[in-house]
Every structure is written in structure tokens, then in C-alpha cells.
Amino acid sequence: MKTISPEMQVFMDYLHQKKLKLTPHRELILEHFIGNEGHRSVDDIYRVVREQDPRVGYTTVYRTMKLLVDSGLAREIDLADGMTRYEHLYNRQHHDHMICMQCGSSIEFYNAHIEALQDAASEQLGFRVTDHRLQIYGLCKSCCD
Amino acid sequence: MKTISPEMQVFMDYLHQKKLKLTPHRELILEHFIGNEGHRSVDDIYRVVREQDPRVGYTTVYRTMKLLVDSGLAREIDLADGMTRYEHLYNRQHHDHMICMQCGSSIEFYNAHIEALQDAASEQLGFRVTDHRLQIYGLCKSCCD
DNA sequence: CTGTGTGCAAATGGTTTGCAAAAAC
DNA sequence: GTTTTTGCAAACCATTTGCACACAG
């Protein structure tokens, strides 16, 4: 029998709640998404999924990624390279990014203190936070040398 | 005689250094940009400038805004509404934005402590910061009610 | 059947670019 | 004259949408 990953379970619950179905294409896209780390664009995912099933179209990847974001499994990130990228969100600590403007690499970091200060600053202004993003641009260690 | 604003002086210096000229169109765009506060899109600026001189083209606004960013007078910001917006940078304290996902308004805020922690976190990872952006998404006070 | 899912191609929309004419020096 | 600037239209490119067909319940 097939093992169901916790991510798949979350997705199935989400789809059920929305009265949508877990189709083979959607399943394939989710599997590839959770199976690979990193910051992947729709095009990245499209190409990998295509290797396994060439019938999957570009549009379906776009639409499925939207569902994944909506279900809380993925997060859109902006790495300033002209396209939306996605990263895992399930069971993953929130974090931010440092983006190297030379080599394009990105470092993930997390600072609880910064997070707390953001929440405090928001509360003080009567702002109800649903999400936040912090990007630090510059040169990574190896590009500094 | 005409008064030259400090922003204009900065722009003139920048253009001179780049061996470019301060043309009437560029001057007009800068004047409108520094004369109005807020987060303005190319389209906003285009329309206002057009009222004064209909010969100014869309392209020129785009190109001039790039020059303004390059000269340090303007900063691109992403308010998640599908287009790049610009805000003043000259003589202005760095700040971040809280963006209301309902009414689209944005609140500027600044927290020295957060800034310092960002720098500390970067230094620790050997990352040389050139810029950073923090956006907090949610609901503003009036949209919460 | 009825409704959802899908691929394709076309549309969209902000931004950029090619190019010839206009302006600046 | 030589170089830069400009406006227009066309190109670009990631993303979205219209639509007819495929497929599942």
C-alpha cells in the first residue's frame, strides 16, 4: 500500500473542503514540489513534472501552485529575478531571505527577535498581521571576496 | 531667478557624472515626483506630468524613474498591486511598509531595533548588505473593524 | 448527464526595446 | 556635425483566461 505524506494529507483535506479533487496531475506536482528543496519557479516545476508525464501543461502547474499556496503548503517568494518562486511552508519555521545580487543565491535566516519586534510594531499601529516578508539584498560571503 | 531644490541639485550632479543632460522632460518628471508624496506608479506620474506637457511619453517616465532610482532620489517599492511604485529617498529615513490587503493602503514604519538586528544577522553570515525591504501584510486598523 | 479538470492558444498588462526623428551641444 | 534624448509602436515575458474537450461520479 501507498504511504501518504503529511503534506499530501493536508492537500487532500484542503481539496475536499473546497470540493475539489486530487487528480493525478495535482498529485504529481505536489509530489515533486515536496520532494525537492529550494526556491522553485513554475518553469522549474513544469520541466521536472513533464519528464514524468508530458501531458501536464504549464497552466495546470500555475493553477496547482495557487492551490498549494492557498492550502498553506507553499509560499510565494520574490527573489528579484523576474518570476515568482515557491518554497515549502508545511511544518517549516518561518524565515526570511538574504539575496545575493551577484550570483543570485539566497540564504535563509530566522531571527526570533526581529519577528517579535515586527509583531509588536504592528500591534502598536492597530495592524492585524497575516504575513510578512523581509528580504536583505547585497553580496553573499563568496561574492565579497 | 529660479530656485534649485536640493533634489534637483543631486539629480544634476548625478547626470553630469554620467555625462547625461537635464532635459526639460526629465526636470518636469523630477519636479512632479518630489512635489508629491506617497507611493506613485509610473502611470500616476505619467498622467500628472502629461497635464503640464502632453508631449512627454510613457517611455520617458520609465527611463527617468530608473535614473532617479540610480541617483539615489527614489526607491522602488512593491505594494503587491501588480506594478512597481516609487517613493522619495532623498533626505528621508529608511522605513518599511505595512500593506493592507483589503483597502490597499500602506503604512510606513521604522524600527531602529529591527534595522540593527538585520545588520547584525547579516554580518554574522558574512553577507554585505546593500539594501533591504520588509513588508508586513494584513489588515489596517480601519479594515479590522 | 453534470460538473470539474485540463491543455492549448490567445489575451493581458506592466515594462523594455528598436528605431527614426528631434533636440542639445 | 555629432551625440543624446525622445515618442511611438512593437516586442517581451510571466501569468491569466477562454474555450472546447476529457474525464469522473
XYZ file of C-alpha atoms (C1' of nucleotides) in Angstrom:
340
model
C 0.000 0.000 0.000
C 0.985 3.545 -0.692
C 2.223 5.835 2.044
C 0.563 9.194 2.274
C 2.850 12.028 3.258
C 1.552 14.533 5.779
C 1.702 17.201 3.080
C -0.465 15.068 0.850
C -2.901 14.657 3.703
C -3.092 18.418 4.181
C -3.661 18.893 0.464
C -6.365 16.242 0.360
C -8.143 17.859 3.280
C -7.917 21.230 1.618
C -9.224 19.962 -1.691
C -12.053 18.103 -0.003
C -13.070 21.214 1.861
C -13.091 23.164 -1.383
C -14.982 20.372 -3.132
C -12.073 19.820 -5.482
C -10.390 16.576 -6.414
C -6.926 15.208 -6.038
C -6.222 14.457 -9.661
C -3.145 12.562 -10.872
C -1.675 15.790 -12.236
C -2.136 17.665 -8.992
C -0.698 14.748 -7.074
C 2.320 14.622 -9.336
C 3.004 18.314 -8.955
C 2.707 18.171 -5.181
C 4.999 15.147 -5.017
C 7.674 16.917 -6.997
C 7.257 20.068 -5.022
C 7.650 18.446 -1.620
C 10.349 16.119 -2.906
C 12.707 18.931 -3.854
C 14.018 21.687 -1.653
C 14.771 25.204 -2.678
C 13.113 28.110 -4.350
C 11.459 26.829 -7.460
C 9.727 28.681 -10.231
C 6.694 27.419 -12.129
C 9.005 26.710 -15.028
C 11.329 24.598 -12.858
C 8.430 22.521 -11.624
C 6.868 22.280 -15.066
C 10.032 20.862 -16.570
C 10.586 18.278 -13.859
C 6.980 17.114 -13.803
C 6.988 16.935 -17.588
C 9.768 14.360 -17.532
C 7.449 12.042 -15.706
C 4.234 12.913 -17.516
C 4.486 15.064 -20.653
C 0.740 15.547 -20.720
C 0.891 18.009 -17.817
C 0.509 21.562 -19.068
C 2.002 24.842 -17.965
C -1.371 26.139 -16.936
C -2.000 23.246 -14.590
C 1.245 23.917 -12.768
C 0.257 27.543 -12.295
C -3.182 26.597 -11.095
C -1.923 23.873 -8.787
C 0.717 26.128 -7.239
C -2.051 28.568 -6.406
C -3.909 25.777 -4.670
C -0.782 24.808 -2.753
C -0.302 28.376 -1.588
C -3.928 28.552 -0.600
C -3.761 25.288 1.278
C -0.809 26.557 3.275
C 1.720 24.115 1.821
C 3.653 26.630 -0.241
C 4.685 30.226 -0.010
C 5.387 32.637 -2.833
C 8.706 34.410 -2.569
C 10.200 37.187 -4.613
C 13.869 36.687 -5.338
C 14.022 39.694 -7.619
C 14.736 37.586 -10.679
C 11.564 38.377 -12.547
C 9.429 35.421 -11.624
C 7.523 34.133 -8.662
C 9.216 31.336 -6.799
C 7.762 28.916 -4.294
C 9.089 27.287 -1.175
C 7.742 24.742 1.277
C 5.712 26.045 4.128
C 4.418 22.894 5.769
C 5.943 22.189 9.132
C 8.605 24.676 8.370
C 9.685 27.536 10.523
C 9.004 30.934 9.050
C 12.191 32.521 7.775
C 13.446 35.359 5.632
C 15.977 35.687 2.838
C 19.249 37.335 2.067
C 19.608 37.584 -1.676
C 22.961 37.943 -3.401
C 22.639 40.398 -6.256
C 25.718 39.000 -7.946
C 25.319 35.217 -8.029
C 21.586 35.165 -7.315
C 21.876 32.719 -4.454
C 19.741 33.171 -1.389
C 20.387 32.426 2.254
C 17.541 31.661 4.577
C 17.679 33.059 8.064
C 15.455 33.387 11.055
C 15.646 35.774 13.938
C 13.017 35.396 16.629
C 13.821 38.793 17.987
C 13.115 40.509 14.667
C 9.857 38.575 14.356
C 8.740 39.644 17.812
C 9.576 43.273 17.111
C 7.571 43.180 13.880
C 4.543 41.891 15.725
C 4.953 44.485 18.441
C 5.285 47.301 15.918
C 2.170 46.109 14.075
C 0.094 45.782 17.211
C 1.038 49.264 18.239
C -0.371 50.594 14.959
C -3.542 48.518 15.156
C -2.470 46.442 12.186
C -3.513 42.790 12.083
C -0.674 40.809 10.536
C -1.377 37.901 8.228
C 2.055 37.566 6.657
C 5.324 39.336 6.292
C 8.434 39.211 4.194
C 11.881 40.502 4.799
C 14.464 40.498 2.066
C 18.016 41.651 2.550
C 19.858 42.418 -0.671
C 23.604 42.500 -1.036
C 26.604 40.299 -1.647
C 26.984 36.840 -0.202
C 30.185 35.768 1.503
C 31.789 34.167 -1.539
C 30.919 37.071 -3.819
C 32.502 39.524 -1.355
C 35.970 38.033 -1.828
C 15.896 83.657 -10.683
C 14.820 80.082 -10.246
C 15.415 78.225 -7.018
C 17.064 74.867 -7.333
C 15.824 72.273 -4.888
C 18.412 70.072 -3.216
C 16.908 67.072 -5.014
C 17.389 68.824 -8.314
C 20.975 69.508 -7.364
C 21.546 65.838 -6.595
C 19.996 64.872 -9.906
C 22.093 67.388 -11.817
C 25.240 66.113 -10.181
C 24.268 62.556 -10.993
C 23.507 63.338 -14.617
C 26.707 65.277 -15.004
C 28.710 62.418 -13.633
C 27.020 60.063 -16.070
C 27.527 62.530 -18.914
C 23.769 62.874 -19.332
C 21.716 66.008 -19.583
C 18.982 67.566 -17.519
C 16.364 67.908 -20.226
C 13.057 69.738 -19.731
C 11.213 66.420 -19.662
C 13.454 64.956 -17.014
C 13.190 68.121 -14.992
C 9.419 68.083 -15.201
C 9.217 64.484 -14.052
C 11.551 65.107 -11.134
C 9.611 68.184 -10.103
C 6.376 66.272 -10.014
C 7.935 63.388 -8.225
C 9.425 65.459 -5.426
C 6.370 67.683 -5.252
C 4.003 64.838 -4.399
C 4.259 62.431 -1.529
C 3.198 58.839 -1.497
C 3.786 55.697 -3.449
C 3.350 56.525 -7.076
C 3.348 54.285 -10.088
C 4.776 55.192 -13.473
C 1.226 55.607 -14.669
C 0.400 58.070 -11.868
C 3.407 60.174 -12.715
C 2.798 59.934 -16.439
C -0.731 61.252 -16.090
C 0.186 64.196 -13.880
C 3.172 65.216 -15.990
C 1.061 64.929 -19.122
C -1.311 67.572 -17.852
C 1.533 70.011 -17.909
C 3.227 68.816 -21.066
C 1.372 66.306 -23.246
C 4.463 65.698 -25.307
C 6.048 63.612 -22.556
C 5.830 59.918 -23.358
C 5.339 56.869 -21.213
C 8.781 55.598 -22.064
C 10.457 58.735 -20.839
C 8.795 58.399 -17.458
C 10.032 54.829 -17.169
C 13.523 55.804 -18.186
C 13.630 58.832 -15.938
C 12.398 56.888 -12.930
C 15.251 54.471 -13.476
C 17.638 57.390 -13.413
C 16.067 58.696 -10.227
C 16.473 55.328 -8.557
C 20.042 55.163 -9.747
C 20.807 58.634 -8.493
C 19.501 57.739 -5.062
C 16.492 60.052 -5.161
C 13.854 57.360 -5.477
C 13.287 53.849 -4.293
C 11.247 51.125 -5.928
C 8.715 49.511 -3.654
C 6.453 46.552 -4.152
C 2.986 47.075 -2.768
C 1.717 43.817 -4.200
C -0.670 45.540 -6.585
C 0.971 44.418 -9.780
C 3.128 47.394 -10.577
C 6.298 48.995 -9.360
C 5.813 52.056 -7.228
C 8.299 54.713 -6.270
C 8.849 56.767 -3.164
C 11.219 59.552 -2.194
C 14.557 58.560 -0.828
C 16.392 61.850 -0.584
C 16.950 63.026 2.961
C 14.439 60.534 4.111
C 14.872 57.978 6.810
C 14.762 54.406 5.657
C 11.475 52.775 6.556
C 9.351 49.736 5.843
C 5.719 49.143 4.961
C 2.640 47.519 6.347
C 0.282 46.809 3.475
C -3.445 46.370 3.946
C -4.653 43.547 1.726
C -8.213 44.843 1.830
C -8.073 48.552 1.066
C -4.575 48.581 -0.405
C -3.328 51.365 1.827
C 0.151 51.221 3.248
C 1.575 52.445 6.496
C 5.207 53.409 6.770
C 7.058 52.475 9.890
C 10.585 52.453 11.161
C 12.112 50.479 13.948
C 15.755 51.106 14.694
C 15.977 47.946 16.691
C 14.805 45.793 13.774
C 17.275 47.544 11.485
C 20.138 46.884 13.848
C 19.205 43.234 14.212
C 19.105 42.826 10.439
C 22.590 44.217 10.126
C 23.834 42.027 12.940
C 22.278 38.908 11.403
C 23.821 39.730 8.020
C 27.255 40.372 9.398
C 27.170 37.097 11.244
C 26.600 35.290 7.942
C 29.273 37.249 6.105
C 26.673 38.966 3.961
C 27.352 42.520 2.836
C 24.057 44.406 2.848
C 23.276 46.968 0.181
C 19.531 47.242 0.723
C 16.658 45.561 2.435
C 12.915 45.550 2.395
C 10.411 44.475 4.964
C 6.762 44.226 4.112
C 4.103 43.265 6.618
C 0.820 42.167 5.064
C -2.507 42.171 6.836
C -5.428 44.383 7.693
C -5.116 48.021 8.667
C -6.886 49.406 11.677
C -9.955 50.679 9.857
C -10.363 47.475 7.855
C -10.227 45.417 11.050
C -13.438 46.919 12.387
C -25.839 13.689 -17.930
C -23.498 17.079 -14.995
C -19.768 19.221 -13.362
C -14.892 19.579 -12.666
C -10.178 19.409 -14.669
C -7.114 20.247 -18.446
C -4.265 21.778 -22.483
C -3.809 24.840 -25.903
C -3.687 29.135 -27.795
C -4.745 33.722 -27.267
C -5.115 37.625 -24.292
C -3.299 40.541 -20.648
C -0.613 44.088 -18.723
C 3.427 46.127 -16.897
C 7.801 47.012 -18.721
C 11.522 47.250 -22.277
C 13.446 47.994 -26.730
C 14.305 49.240 -31.841
C 14.380 52.881 -34.480
C 13.968 57.095 -36.858
C 13.046 61.810 -35.890
C 14.019 65.715 -32.804
C 16.757 68.303 -29.703
C 21.064 69.580 -27.446
C 25.706 70.967 -27.676
C 28.087 67.637 -37.243
C 27.919 64.501 -33.555
C 25.742 62.675 -29.701
C 21.999 62.175 -26.659
C 17.047 62.102 -25.963
C 12.512 61.044 -27.158
C 7.929 59.096 -28.733
C 5.826 55.610 -30.979
C 4.885 51.092 -31.912
C 6.282 46.665 -31.446
C 8.391 43.258 -28.659
C 8.807 40.873 -24.247
C 7.630 37.728 -20.833
C 5.454 35.932 -16.758
C 0.931 34.994 -15.841
C -4.128 34.509 -16.718
C -8.132 33.343 -19.236
C -11.499 31.484 -22.859
C -12.906 27.586 -24.525
C -13.633 23.069 -26.242
C -12.608 18.626 -24.972
C -11.548 14.875 -21.472
C -12.856 12.601 -17.657
C -15.098 11.207 -13.265
C -19.183 10.371 -10.416
